[in-house]
Every structure is written in C-alpha cells, then in structure tokens.
XYZ file of C-alpha atoms in Angstrom:
670
model
C 0.000 0.000 0.000
C 1.239 3.510 -0.771
C 2.995 5.286 2.075
C 3.661 8.618 0.367
C 1.847 11.737 1.548
C -0.928 13.077 -0.644
C -0.237 16.242 -2.644
C -3.430 17.802 -4.036
C -1.382 20.076 -6.290
C -0.244 17.043 -8.274
C -3.868 16.128 -8.933
C -4.300 19.747 -10.005
C -1.361 19.330 -12.354
C -3.112 16.271 -13.767
C -6.139 18.479 -14.436
C -3.999 20.944 -16.395
C -2.534 18.086 -18.421
C -5.818 16.400 -19.288
C -7.628 19.649 -20.080
C -4.814 20.630 -22.450
C -5.171 17.328 -24.309
C -8.982 17.408 -24.381
C -9.198 21.006 -25.601
C -6.566 20.352 -28.276
C -8.322 17.265 -29.580
C -11.742 18.922 -29.411
C -10.474 21.525 -31.861
C -9.850 24.639 -29.777
C -7.135 26.287 -31.857
C -5.866 28.340 -28.904
C -4.513 25.109 -27.414
C -2.440 24.135 -30.451
C 0.203 22.466 -28.278
C -2.243 20.755 -25.943
C -0.916 17.332 -26.908
C 2.039 17.955 -24.540
C -0.347 17.224 -21.692
C 0.672 13.595 -22.161
C 4.275 14.550 -21.397
C 3.086 16.141 -18.159
C 1.356 12.865 -17.280
C 4.566 10.935 -17.930
C 6.560 12.994 -15.435
C 3.825 12.715 -12.811
C 3.610 8.942 -13.313
C 7.352 8.541 -12.941
C 7.345 10.613 -9.753
C 4.439 8.797 -8.103
C 5.469 5.278 -9.086
C 9.074 5.969 -8.110
C 7.981 7.349 -4.732
C 5.671 4.437 -3.990
C 8.049 1.645 -4.977
C 11.075 3.184 -3.260
C 9.318 3.832 0.042
C 7.768 0.372 0.051
C 11.190 -1.135 -0.585
C 12.619 0.817 2.319
C 9.760 -0.191 4.611
C 9.995 -3.832 3.516
C 6.365 -3.890 2.322
C 6.992 -4.020 -1.429
C 5.775 -7.027 -3.385
C 5.451 -7.378 -7.121
C 2.014 -8.906 -6.643
C 0.856 -5.915 -4.643
C 2.301 -3.439 -7.123
C 0.756 -5.026 -10.185
C -2.574 -5.634 -8.481
C -2.791 -1.898 -7.774
C -1.900 -1.139 -11.398
C -4.577 -3.576 -12.600
C -7.207 -2.013 -10.362
C -6.153 1.488 -11.374
C -5.907 1.029 -15.136
C -7.998 -1.829 -16.436
C -11.634 -1.506 -15.235
C -12.273 1.935 -16.745
C -10.241 1.021 -19.832
C -12.284 -2.116 -20.455
C -15.559 -0.225 -20.239
C -14.287 2.343 -22.735
C -13.137 -0.423 -25.093
C -16.529 -2.119 -24.967
C -18.552 1.073 -25.437
C -16.237 2.174 -28.257
C -16.780 -1.156 -30.030
C -20.560 -0.959 -29.635
C -20.650 2.592 -30.991
C -18.267 1.563 -33.768
C -20.761 -1.057 -34.931
C -23.090 1.755 -35.960
C -20.492 4.278 -37.154
C -17.352 2.580 -38.467
C -16.988 1.073 -41.915
C -15.683 -2.496 -42.182
C -11.980 -1.674 -42.622
C -12.176 0.844 -39.773
C -14.000 -1.692 -37.595
C -11.241 -4.229 -38.211
C -8.658 -1.600 -37.266
C -10.590 -0.947 -34.053
C -10.424 -4.640 -33.220
C -6.701 -4.717 -33.889
C -6.125 -1.614 -31.755
C -8.212 -3.142 -28.945
C -6.104 -6.296 -28.976
C -2.911 -4.231 -28.966
C -4.233 -2.245 -26.004
C -5.096 -5.420 -24.090
C -1.524 -6.637 -24.485
C 0.073 -3.299 -23.528
C 1.340 -2.662 -27.039
C -0.892 -0.002 -28.573
C 2.045 2.375 -28.961
C 3.852 -0.283 -30.998
C 0.704 -0.899 -33.046
C 0.272 2.765 -33.948
C 3.988 3.196 -34.599
C 3.703 0.454 -37.213
C 0.737 2.098 -38.940
C 1.300 4.423 -41.891
C -0.311 7.547 -40.469
C 1.164 9.551 -37.601
C -0.374 10.946 -34.422
C -0.832 14.237 -36.270
C -2.082 12.683 -39.495
C -5.580 13.199 -40.837
C -6.462 9.519 -40.806
C -6.538 9.516 -37.004
C -10.141 10.688 -37.427
C -11.150 7.047 -37.835
C -8.984 5.712 -34.971
C -11.013 5.985 -31.732
C -8.280 4.238 -29.709
C -5.281 6.207 -30.912
C -4.889 7.870 -27.512
C -4.143 4.522 -25.879
C -0.587 4.745 -27.242
C 0.383 6.639 -24.081
C -1.021 3.834 -21.938
C 1.252 1.462 -23.820
C 4.291 3.575 -22.946
C 3.335 3.767 -19.264
C 2.425 0.089 -18.996
C 5.741 -0.944 -20.536
C 7.482 1.335 -18.037
C 5.567 -0.342 -15.212
C 6.768 -3.715 -16.456
C 10.499 -3.020 -16.293
C 10.931 -0.185 -13.771
C 9.875 -1.955 -10.531
C 12.105 -4.913 -11.353
C 15.046 -2.624 -12.112
C 14.599 -0.571 -8.950
C 14.099 -3.719 -6.841
C 17.262 -5.292 -8.287
C 19.371 -2.193 -7.675
C 17.971 -1.685 -4.178
C 18.624 -5.321 -3.201
C 22.208 -4.876 -4.332
C 22.596 -2.217 -1.695
C 22.623 0.928 -3.804
C 21.935 4.096 -1.865
C 19.554 6.806 -3.050
C 22.483 8.804 -4.402
C 23.747 5.789 -6.319
C 20.273 5.084 -7.640
C 20.074 8.701 -8.752
C 23.322 8.282 -10.677
C 22.037 5.142 -12.435
C 18.750 6.727 -13.409
C 20.530 9.887 -14.523
C 22.534 7.803 -16.991
C 19.386 6.118 -18.269
C 17.660 9.497 -18.455
C 20.537 10.976 -20.471
C 20.621 8.025 -22.865
C 16.884 8.192 -23.536
C 16.926 11.985 -23.917
C 19.858 11.768 -26.335
C 17.995 9.172 -28.395
C 14.959 11.428 -28.461
C 16.962 14.434 -29.642
C 18.945 12.531 -32.268
C 16.149 10.355 -33.630
C 13.245 12.808 -33.711
C 14.307 14.757 -36.844
C 14.743 11.504 -38.794
C 12.486 8.922 -37.130
C 9.731 11.055 -35.658
C 7.170 8.270 -35.329
C 9.606 6.087 -33.409
C 10.516 8.922 -31.062
C 6.882 9.788 -30.527
C 5.500 6.336 -29.809
C 8.294 4.156 -28.489
C 9.476 3.935 -24.898
C 13.260 4.118 -25.541
C 12.789 7.708 -26.735
C 10.111 8.511 -24.147
C 11.496 6.906 -20.974
C 13.454 10.039 -20.046
C 10.197 11.816 -19.255
C 9.151 9.179 -16.718
C 12.711 8.829 -15.442
C 12.877 12.531 -14.619
C 9.908 11.957 -12.331
C 11.709 8.986 -10.769
C 14.801 11.108 -10.164
C 12.665 13.657 -8.329
C 11.130 10.868 -6.259
C 14.563 9.790 -5.012
C 14.728 13.023 -3.035
C 18.475 13.556 -3.358
C 18.260 17.000 -4.943
C 18.835 19.848 -2.456
C 15.608 21.079 -0.926
C 14.383 24.549 -1.847
C 14.812 26.391 1.437
C 13.446 29.805 0.525
C 9.751 30.235 -0.169
C 10.529 33.009 -2.657
C 12.759 30.749 -4.724
C 10.130 27.995 -4.608
C 7.549 30.483 -5.894
C 9.825 31.510 -8.765
C 10.539 27.896 -9.722
C 6.869 26.923 -9.585
C 5.829 29.929 -11.680
C 8.598 29.212 -14.182
C 7.364 25.627 -14.417
C 3.784 26.721 -15.002
C 4.902 29.178 -17.688
C 6.852 26.423 -19.438
C 3.877 24.056 -19.395
C 1.191 26.566 -20.365
C 3.481 28.362 -22.791
C 4.074 25.141 -24.688
C 0.355 24.306 -24.651
C -0.562 27.706 -26.069
C 2.367 28.520 -28.349
C 3.647 25.227 -29.782
C 2.223 24.620 -33.238
C 0.641 21.277 -34.045
C 2.995 20.743 -36.980
C 6.148 21.462 -34.981
C 8.810 18.778 -34.721
C 7.923 16.640 -31.702
C 9.008 15.262 -29.291
C 12.638 16.389 -29.698
C 13.611 19.674 -28.067
C 10.005 20.824 -27.898
C 9.169 18.087 -25.389
C 11.782 19.383 -22.951
C 9.789 22.509 -22.073
C 6.655 20.869 -20.589
C 8.689 18.073 -19.024
C 11.048 20.454 -17.241
C 8.114 22.692 -16.330
C 6.277 19.794 -14.693
C 9.412 18.750 -12.817
C 9.896 22.296 -11.491
C 6.344 22.451 -10.149
C 6.682 19.081 -8.423
C 10.143 19.924 -7.061
C 9.178 23.372 -5.751
C 6.145 21.963 -3.963
C 7.969 19.377 -1.896
C 8.465 21.768 1.040
C 6.547 24.916 0.097
C 2.998 25.828 -0.873
C 3.316 28.615 -3.395
C 0.632 30.560 -5.240
C 0.896 28.093 -8.120
C 0.417 25.143 -5.802
C -2.564 26.777 -4.091
C -4.234 27.316 -7.444
C -3.547 23.722 -8.435
C -4.930 22.546 -5.066
C -8.281 24.252 -5.676
C -11.076 21.740 -5.059
C -12.547 22.004 -8.552
C -9.141 21.675 -10.189
C -8.279 18.728 -7.940
C -11.547 17.009 -8.856
C -10.714 17.289 -12.547
C -7.349 15.759 -11.675
C -9.033 12.900 -9.844
C -11.163 12.065 -12.877
C -8.318 12.787 -15.308
C -7.671 9.135 -16.160
C -11.293 8.459 -17.077
C -11.482 11.824 -18.837
C -8.452 10.936 -20.935
C -9.940 7.550 -21.815
C -13.348 8.892 -22.835
C -12.478 12.120 -24.598
C -10.936 10.678 -27.751
C -13.706 8.196 -28.702
C -16.195 11.004 -28.003
C -14.156 13.310 -30.243
C -13.941 10.799 -33.096
C -17.580 9.759 -33.078
C -18.849 13.320 -32.659
C -16.797 14.331 -35.692
C -18.483 11.598 -37.720
C -21.979 12.652 -36.697
C -21.983 16.390 -36.211
C -20.270 19.142 -38.163
C -21.032 22.180 -36.051
C -19.183 25.010 -34.301
C -20.798 23.769 -31.098
C -19.290 20.306 -31.453
C -16.112 21.392 -29.653
C -17.958 22.392 -26.506
C -20.157 19.299 -26.753
C -17.073 17.069 -26.797
C -15.633 18.686 -23.677
C -18.883 18.587 -21.695
C -19.821 15.019 -22.625
C -16.299 13.790 -21.935
C -16.310 15.336 -18.449
C -19.750 13.903 -17.660
C -18.706 10.410 -18.780
C -15.464 10.731 -16.827
C -17.326 11.700 -13.651
C -19.630 8.701 -14.011
C -16.704 6.418 -14.782
C -14.732 7.677 -11.775
C -17.664 7.292 -9.410
C -19.004 3.928 -10.475
C -16.048 2.131 -12.090
C -12.733 3.427 -10.798
C -13.903 3.737 -7.177
C -15.429 0.273 -7.310
C -12.012 -1.317 -7.643
C -9.766 1.107 -5.787
C -9.261 2.030 -2.148
C -12.228 1.741 0.184
C -14.567 1.309 -2.754
C -13.024 -2.098 -3.428
C -13.903 -3.376 0.062
C -17.021 -5.500 0.413
C -18.421 -7.610 3.219
C -19.429 -11.173 2.485
C -21.129 -12.892 5.441
C -19.703 -10.237 7.727
C -16.185 -10.908 6.470
C -14.209 -8.033 4.961
C -12.965 -8.792 1.447
C -11.637 -6.889 -1.540
C -13.334 -7.130 -4.875
C -11.426 -9.800 -6.688
C -9.253 -9.276 -9.706
C -11.308 -12.142 -11.109
C -14.044 -9.745 -12.227
C -11.456 -7.796 -14.151
C -10.080 -10.983 -15.662
C -13.507 -12.088 -16.905
C -14.059 -8.651 -18.428
C -10.657 -8.828 -20.103
C -11.634 -12.119 -21.701
C -14.888 -10.601 -22.934
C -13.060 -7.625 -24.435
C -10.586 -9.975 -26.116
C -13.385 -12.032 -27.657
C -15.174 -8.931 -28.961
C -11.967 -7.496 -30.431
C -11.033 -10.809 -32.015
C -14.519 -11.104 -33.495
C -14.128 -7.711 -35.167
C -10.920 -8.848 -36.812
C -11.947 -12.311 -37.995
C -15.344 -11.075 -39.235
C -13.648 -8.537 -41.515
C -15.416 -5.773 -39.650
C -18.935 -7.181 -40.137
C -19.265 -5.897 -43.728
C -22.949 -6.857 -43.928
C -23.781 -3.764 -41.871
C -23.184 -1.542 -44.910
C -25.408 -2.260 -47.947
C -23.819 -2.645 -51.376
C -25.964 0.177 -52.725
C -24.118 2.631 -50.478
C -20.862 1.903 -52.301
C -22.660 2.059 -55.625
C -23.995 5.535 -54.854
C -20.519 6.771 -53.966
C -18.948 5.041 -56.948
C -16.262 3.009 -55.190
C -15.658 -0.698 -54.735
C -16.605 -2.299 -51.426
C -13.189 -3.933 -51.363
C -10.131 -2.262 -52.843
C -9.331 -4.068 -56.080
C -5.751 -4.236 -57.338
C -6.479 -4.180 -61.058
C -2.802 -4.530 -61.935
C -2.276 -7.597 -59.787
C -5.379 -9.241 -61.209
C -4.647 -8.366 -64.855
C -3.311 -10.994 -67.238
C -1.158 -8.291 -68.813
C 0.687 -7.529 -65.582
C 3.511 -9.357 -63.867
C 5.900 -8.794 -61.002
C 8.992 -6.825 -61.893
C 12.069 -7.567 -59.800
C 13.510 -4.550 -58.108
C 16.998 -5.560 -59.142
C 18.465 -7.779 -61.874
C 19.002 -10.700 -59.484
C 15.366 -10.772 -58.488
C 16.266 -10.213 -54.840
C 14.415 -7.914 -52.488
C 11.356 -8.227 -50.283
C 9.080 -6.085 -52.394
C 8.793 -5.902 -56.164
C 7.109 -3.568 -58.589
C 4.728 -4.306 -61.408
C 5.262 -4.397 -65.162
C 2.042 -4.045 -67.164
C 1.476 -3.959 -70.896
C -0.817 -1.163 -72.034
C -2.804 -0.991 -75.258
C -2.201 -3.762 -77.772
C -0.377 -6.538 -75.819
C 0.991 -7.994 -79.066
C 2.671 -4.802 -80.228
C 6.151 -3.419 -79.623
C 6.094 -1.037 -76.618
C 6.698 2.573 -77.657
C 6.146 4.408 -74.374
C 6.595 3.750 -70.672
C 4.895 5.087 -67.545
C 7.423 5.006 -64.704
C 6.686 5.886 -61.119
C 5.063 5.094 -57.804
C 1.454 4.435 -56.784
C 0.426 7.788 -58.282
C 1.599 6.488 -61.644
C -0.283 3.318 -60.958
C -3.497 5.284 -60.376
C -3.206 6.841 -63.863
C -2.903 3.516 -65.682
C -6.619 3.280 -66.639
C -6.276 6.531 -68.585
C -2.999 5.488 -70.223
C -4.525 2.113 -71.092
C -7.523 3.707 -72.796
C -5.334 6.294 -74.571
C -3.046 3.564 -75.916
C -6.003 1.522 -77.138
C -7.494 4.537 -78.906
C -4.128 5.407 -80.467
C -3.487 1.817 -81.518
C -0.091 1.625 -79.828
C 1.547 -0.396 -77.077
C 3.119 0.856 -73.879
C 4.474 -0.333 -70.558
C 3.832 0.723 -66.987
C 6.610 0.081 -64.446
C 5.475 1.049 -60.974
C 6.425 0.428 -57.372
C 4.526 2.038 -54.499
C 6.554 4.683 -52.704
C 9.254 4.801 -55.375
C 9.369 8.078 -57.255
C 11.529 7.951 -60.434
C 14.588 9.577 -58.845
C 17.790 7.832 -59.947
C 20.446 7.188 -57.310
C 18.178 8.193 -54.410
C 17.397 6.060 -51.381
C 16.324 6.253 -47.757
C 18.623 5.450 -44.862
C 19.320 1.703 -44.971
C 16.384 1.240 -47.361
C 17.420 0.448 -50.926
C 14.191 -0.912 -52.386
C 13.481 2.134 -54.529
C 17.123 2.607 -55.494
C 17.233 -0.960 -56.797
C 13.888 -0.653 -58.530
C 14.775 2.592 -60.314
C 18.160 1.221 -61.344
C 16.423 -1.784 -62.874
C 13.933 0.426 -64.704
C 16.746 2.454 -66.256
C 18.475 -0.743 -67.368
C 15.178 -1.985 -68.768
C 14.679 1.224 -70.778
C 18.277 1.314 -72.004
C 17.888 -2.174 -73.458
C 14.790 -1.120 -75.438
C 15.473 1.618 -78.011
C 11.863 1.441 -79.227
C 10.706 3.110 -76.004
C 10.623 6.680 -77.300
C 8.334 8.320 -74.745
C 8.932 8.249 -71.012
C 6.304 9.550 -68.555
C 7.707 10.254 -65.085
C 4.939 10.225 -62.476
C 5.298 10.506 -58.719
C 4.103 11.749 -55.379
C 6.660 14.539 -55.668
C 5.720 16.304 -52.442
C 6.987 13.562 -50.124
C 10.633 13.301 -51.228
C 10.913 17.010 -51.976
C 9.579 18.279 -48.632
C 10.725 15.375 -46.464
C 7.212 14.694 -45.204
C 3.625 14.595 -46.426
C 0.402 15.985 -45.036
C 0.402 13.418 -42.219
C 3.613 14.996 -40.845
C 5.576 11.777 -41.269
C 9.298 11.853 -42.068
C 10.537 10.865 -45.498
C 14.232 11.738 -45.593
C 16.282 10.731 -48.630
C 19.939 10.728 -49.596
C 22.293 9.944 -52.445
C 26.015 9.424 -52.882
C 26.686 13.141 -52.349
C 24.767 13.369 -49.074
C 26.811 13.900 -45.924
C 23.993 14.784 -43.506
C 20.367 13.946 -44.148
C 17.844 16.654 -43.303
C 14.663 18.205 -44.724
C 16.817 20.862 -46.393
C 19.074 18.232 -47.937
C 15.971 16.482 -49.297
C 15.452 19.297 -51.794
C 19.002 19.042 -53.090
C 18.832 15.231 -53.269
C 15.478 15.466 -55.050
C 16.845 17.787 -57.718
C 19.983 15.706 -58.246
C 17.884 12.543 -58.516
C 15.538 14.073 -61.063
C 18.472 15.412 -63.082
C 20.101 11.955 -63.105
C 16.866 10.407 -64.326
C 16.425 12.915 -67.150
C 20.118 12.712 -68.112
C 20.018 8.924 -68.429
C 16.957 9.209 -70.680
C 18.741 11.517 -73.106
C 17.572 10.977 -76.672
C 14.027 10.085 -75.676
C 10.951 12.230 -75.213
C 10.669 12.731 -71.443
C 7.447 14.012 -69.855
C 7.481 15.146 -66.253
C 3.876 14.693 -65.138
C 2.438 17.172 -62.663
C 1.145 15.500 -59.511
C -2.560 15.546 -58.769
C -3.950 17.963 -56.154
C -3.447 16.471 -52.712
C -6.934 16.605 -51.275
C -5.681 14.534 -48.367
C -4.378 17.783 -46.937
C -7.956 18.216 -45.772
C -9.610 14.801 -45.854
C -6.859 12.260 -45.273
C -6.327 8.889 -46.877
C -9.821 7.779 -45.853
C -11.482 10.139 -48.317
C -13.742 7.490 -49.846
C -14.827 6.307 -46.406
C -15.866 9.852 -45.542
C -18.398 9.818 -48.382
C -19.462 6.195 -47.887
C -20.195 6.843 -44.207
C -22.151 9.984 -45.061
C -24.381 8.096 -47.487
C -24.681 5.136 -45.090
C -25.757 7.237 -42.107
C -27.896 9.829 -43.876
C -29.277 7.898 -46.839
C -28.537 10.896 -49.040
C -26.382 11.117 -52.161
C -22.828 12.319 -52.501
C -22.355 16.046 -51.970
C -20.451 17.986 -54.634
C -17.611 19.010 -52.359
C -14.577 20.960 -53.534
C -10.971 21.110 -52.453
C -9.113 24.406 -52.628
C -5.689 23.906 -54.166
C -3.572 26.628 -52.576
C -0.063 27.762 -53.434
C 1.822 26.317 -50.487
C 5.492 25.786 -49.660
C 5.645 22.610 -51.741
C 4.453 24.364 -54.906
C 7.063 27.091 -54.454
C 9.840 24.544 -53.830
C 8.843 22.390 -56.812
C 8.771 25.365 -59.150
C 12.256 26.316 -57.933
C 13.480 22.819 -58.819
C 11.958 23.033 -62.292
C 13.485 26.462 -62.910
C 16.993 25.156 -62.256
C 16.582 21.608 -63.579
C 19.180 20.541 -66.129
C 18.264 18.245 -68.999
C 15.654 18.044 -71.722
C 12.090 17.307 -70.617
C 8.530 18.440 -71.264
C 6.177 19.521 -68.522
C 2.869 17.636 -68.532
C 0.204 19.555 -66.568
C -2.832 17.775 -65.098
C -4.432 20.223 -62.661
C -6.191 22.124 -65.415
C -8.281 18.989 -66.006
C -9.010 18.458 -62.322
C -9.457 21.993 -61.013
C -11.024 25.262 -62.085
C -9.349 28.408 -60.764
C -7.991 26.580 -57.748
C -11.209 24.766 -56.845
C -10.952 21.008 -57.362
C -14.186 18.972 -57.264
C -14.067 15.693 -55.387
C -17.119 14.355 -57.183
C -17.893 14.191 -60.893
C -21.025 12.685 -62.427
C -21.996 11.611 -58.904
C -18.837 9.518 -58.579
C -15.724 10.106 -56.526
C -12.733 11.415 -58.467
C -10.320 10.279 -55.742
C -9.996 6.907 -54.096
C -8.080 8.408 -51.179
C -6.354 11.622 -50.212
C -3.792 11.692 -53.017
C -4.719 9.006 -55.561
C -7.235 9.474 -58.342
C -9.988 6.926 -58.715
C -10.426 5.229 -62.065
C -13.195 7.710 -62.822
C -10.912 10.589 -61.897
C -7.993 9.268 -63.935
C -10.174 9.138 -67.033
C -10.460 12.937 -66.928
C -6.887 12.946 -68.267
C -7.594 10.534 -71.103
C -7.807 13.119 -73.885
C -4.510 14.760 -72.920
C -2.703 11.432 -72.793
C -4.171 10.389 -76.142
C -3.112 13.660 -77.750
C 0.493 13.196 -76.668
C 0.623 9.518 -77.635
C -0.962 10.144 -81.052
C 1.131 13.148 -82.075
C 4.567 12.360 -80.746
C 7.794 10.984 -81.991
C 6.684 7.602 -80.784
C 4.595 7.112 -83.923
C-alpha cells in the first residue's frame, strides 16, 4: 500500500494536463500544443510510481504482486468499459476496414502494445487519418504500462544490491541521459519512433523517478520555490498555447513541458506557493481525480462526434460530454475497484473485490476485439448500394495484380528484395512497346487513362510502378534500398529497349521534396553526395535525382507529369470512407464538395526545382483537367474522383484521357 503523503497540487497538475489534451483534440485552436499534456502525465507517473516503490522497498512492504494488483485495479476496469462502449458505438459508425482496425487496436491495447501498433501504422499521431482511430490515444497507456513492467524490477534489483539513493540517482541519470539523447537525435529523422516508443520517451518518466529519489537539495526559501513553480507553469502553459501542431515533436520541444512539470513538483515538496494553491483548488483537484477516465473517454467522443456532427458547437459538446462520462466512470467504475470502494463484506467478512471480475471482463473484451478482426469488420452492416452511390468498390481491387497483362517486376536484376514492382502492358499486348509510364502508386493510379489512350491510339506501352518509389535515380532512404534498386532496374530496362521513345515520369513529388507529407511523417532521402540527411538536404537530393533520371533518358521524349492535387491535406487517406459513411448514415447522395488547391510551400519549392533543372524534358500539366481556378471537385457525375487523399480513382484518372491520347498520337513515338 502507498505510504507517500498526498499532494493535491499534483492532482491539479493532472487536471492541467488532461484539459490541455482534451481542448486540443476537441479543436480549440488556442490550445495548439495541448498534446504535450501527455508529457506532463509521464513525469507525474514517474514521480508517483518511483515514490511508492522506493518507500515500500525501504519499509519492507513491497511485493510485485501488490504493485501489479494496484496497477490492474487502477488502469484496467475503466479502460475495459471504454473499449466495450467504443466497439458498440463503432458497430453503428465505423466502416468495415475501420472496424477491423478498431479490433486490432483493442487487442494491442489489451496486451500493452498499442504504442507499438500505432507506430507500425502508416499515419502519424498528427495525421488526418486519425479521425477514424477511436483508440489512438491509448498509445500513451502502452508507454506507461511498458514502463511499469520493467521499472519496478530494475529498482528492486538495484535496491537489493545495496545501492543508496544517491547511487540510484546516478544510475537513473545515466538512463535518463541516454533516452533523452535518443529522443533528440532520432526525432528529426524517425519522428514516429521517437513519438511512440518507450526508448525515446522513458526520459520523461525517469525525470519523475529522479525527483522521487529526493536527493536534490531542498528549496529552502519560499521566494525561490515560488519563482521555480511559476517558471514551471509558464513552461507548461506556454508550450500548450504557443507550440504549433505541426512542430517537430518530441525532440527539443518536449523538454519545455517536461522540465516545467518537474519544477512544479520539485518546488512543492516543502513549500505551498501561489501556483500550488491554485492547483490545489477543489474544482481543479476534482478534474485531476477524474483525469484518467477523462483521458480515456475524450478521444472516442471526439472521433464519433466528428463523424456525426459538423457544427461550431461540437467542440464544446465534446468537452462537456467527456467530463460527464469521466465523472460517471470515476464514481461507479474506478472507485469500485480502488481504495475503500473495493472493500465488500461477504457474510460479515471483509474482502476486496477480486481481480477475477477484471479478468472475466478482459476475456470478454478480447473475444469482442477478435470477433471484429476475424469477421472482416462485419461488412454486412453496410449495404452494397451505399458503395454504388458513392462510386467506389466495397473492397479495394488491385487491377494490376489481377490483370493478365501484368507481372511482377524484380527490383533488381538478381530478383532479390522483399518487395517488387509491377510491369504491365498497355494498349495492344501484341505490339512493340513505344512508351513507358514510370513511377510510384500515383503512376499506378493513372494507368486506366494510359490504357484507354493507348487503345485509342493503336499503340503499345508499358507501366513500371512500385509504391513509394518516385523515379529519382540514385536516391534512397537510410538503410532502405528498395526504390534505389527498382529505379536502377527500370533504367536498365529502358536502355535495353530503343523502341521506347516516350517516357512519362509520375510521382508523389511532395513527399521526397519536402521530407514529409500531409500526415507529418518523415521521409528523408539521400544519395552518394549526401553527408547529412535533413529536410533541407531532401530538396538538393530530389533535384539531383531528377536530373540523373532525365540525363540517363537523353535521346528520348521525357514528360514530367504534374502530380494531382493532394486533397488529403484536408480529408486524409480515408477520403472514400468519408463519403461512404455519409451516405450510409444519412441515406442521401454524394455532396459535390470541392478542395481548394492553394499555393503552399511545396508548390514554391517544386517550381524552384523546375526552374533550375538541367536536362531536356517536357512539362505535362494535369491540374487544369481536375481543377477550375484553384477549386478542385471531389465528385464528378456523382462519382468520386479520388480513391483516397492523393490518388485518383479510375473515374478521376479518365479525366486525363484526352490529354494522354493527344500526346501519344502526335509524338515521336509514332
């Protein structure tokens, strides 16, 4: 049982942390850095757990069974209820693929690995596709739970070996420094890893542990304590209010709220300053007491409200409903299994509510989550006519993979490599190929239009595509050579075929040029001239790669195809699902929505590359067919023009048919 004295100001600090997160997620733009509330929680958790375990070790009352039973009672009951309610609501709101993802996330959460699960997913914490992930927030539980698994054992082992508090402080300082260094070094290049994974996050919890050891000199003067506490509050609130959502994080930006939290905790050990009195206010403390349940409930409420209600009042609704649910959860679920609320009398005998109830509930949650996965998300919930109205397939169909005119194309001459591209014949399969479409999945999305243009022109062509591989010769990612090998093989393929007169270069140019896409995920590239990879270096590598490609195609007609407008900057990859859900829930047709294609930093950077690009090529514009004066419709003839945030649907690709046919029919290829 805990033997540390209660500090109401720490519960108040919890309130600040959870409110920052809730207001940020609800959409209050003033709290653009509210996501750092999680970092505040990490420091508090490290401090409290470190204090409890250390004092129990010193009193001889520590047991692993006791520690983990308290963690189970604290974390799991409310979490299980949220998981069940989220699944029930998801049955009525989530499309099959999203429902499967919910089941997978639930299983990951049950096994303390949701941070690993979301790290492995394509989108980031700041990506747009999080709007269909009602359990994304459980990543932080994964970090804390993994910390709870190894920290008590480490502290117990060190304590049993006779290490003093000062020696323990030295050990944890080394671990803290190593984790912080990893965070600072890895964040610019591997942001998702640094954000989700405990090696780059442990320093935040370890700073709390270091405070708990109590070896730092006490603050003797009340005035100094007041200054430190106020400085800490300024650091925390300043980061919440001033840090932009798109800023690099964690990295250096995580240091401010972490240090601020540590200062508040440290200054309040012996003194009650103005800051601590404010934090100890009864209302603030109550919000801190329900902060765990509030954190659990707020994100599913946010996600499902966003699916049902597009209103300026939705933000306030999310906050109010989340607090109400948290209060109910705290009163009837958390208190049932913690402290005096867990004590019952059976036949006059005092007993504690067994962990067995929690175990049975865990099994039920597991079975529900597993059912979501193996049932493919219960697709029968959504009628076929809904997909027909929207104009998309119920299941994504890989037309290239299923075509008799397509085959796998090895990414290098030896046929080695885990992933291979596709080689598809276009037009007359019996003819001699005269043109080639080379690129990534964006090139792949244009194949229906190229196929129809080739058939109309009576010629044969080839498509060589590999998802994620823009046609940039000599360019690769750190320790990832798939695209380098693929592009090298394509160049060798073209060189061996003099009849290939026209080359169309198609790619998701934004990602390698800017170093990240709209989901804020890193995509850093390098070549043989790169000494230090960085977003700035990406632009130089991009230009050199494009120049190499054009140079090696000398003597052929090279077309550099403009990329399609990236509507995912507003709607995310799940664009089609947005419309399908709308039709499913409302029974109405597809709205004629528009995307505004603005002149952003990417456009400016790409134009700068084109202005200084060496080599002979022709620019092939596409936006004029997809947009009118900067407004790009998402729907045409009552059918979606995009299949996701940055890929045209087959219907959308066919808008470019006439332009492709004109070039193929009146070029040197004939």
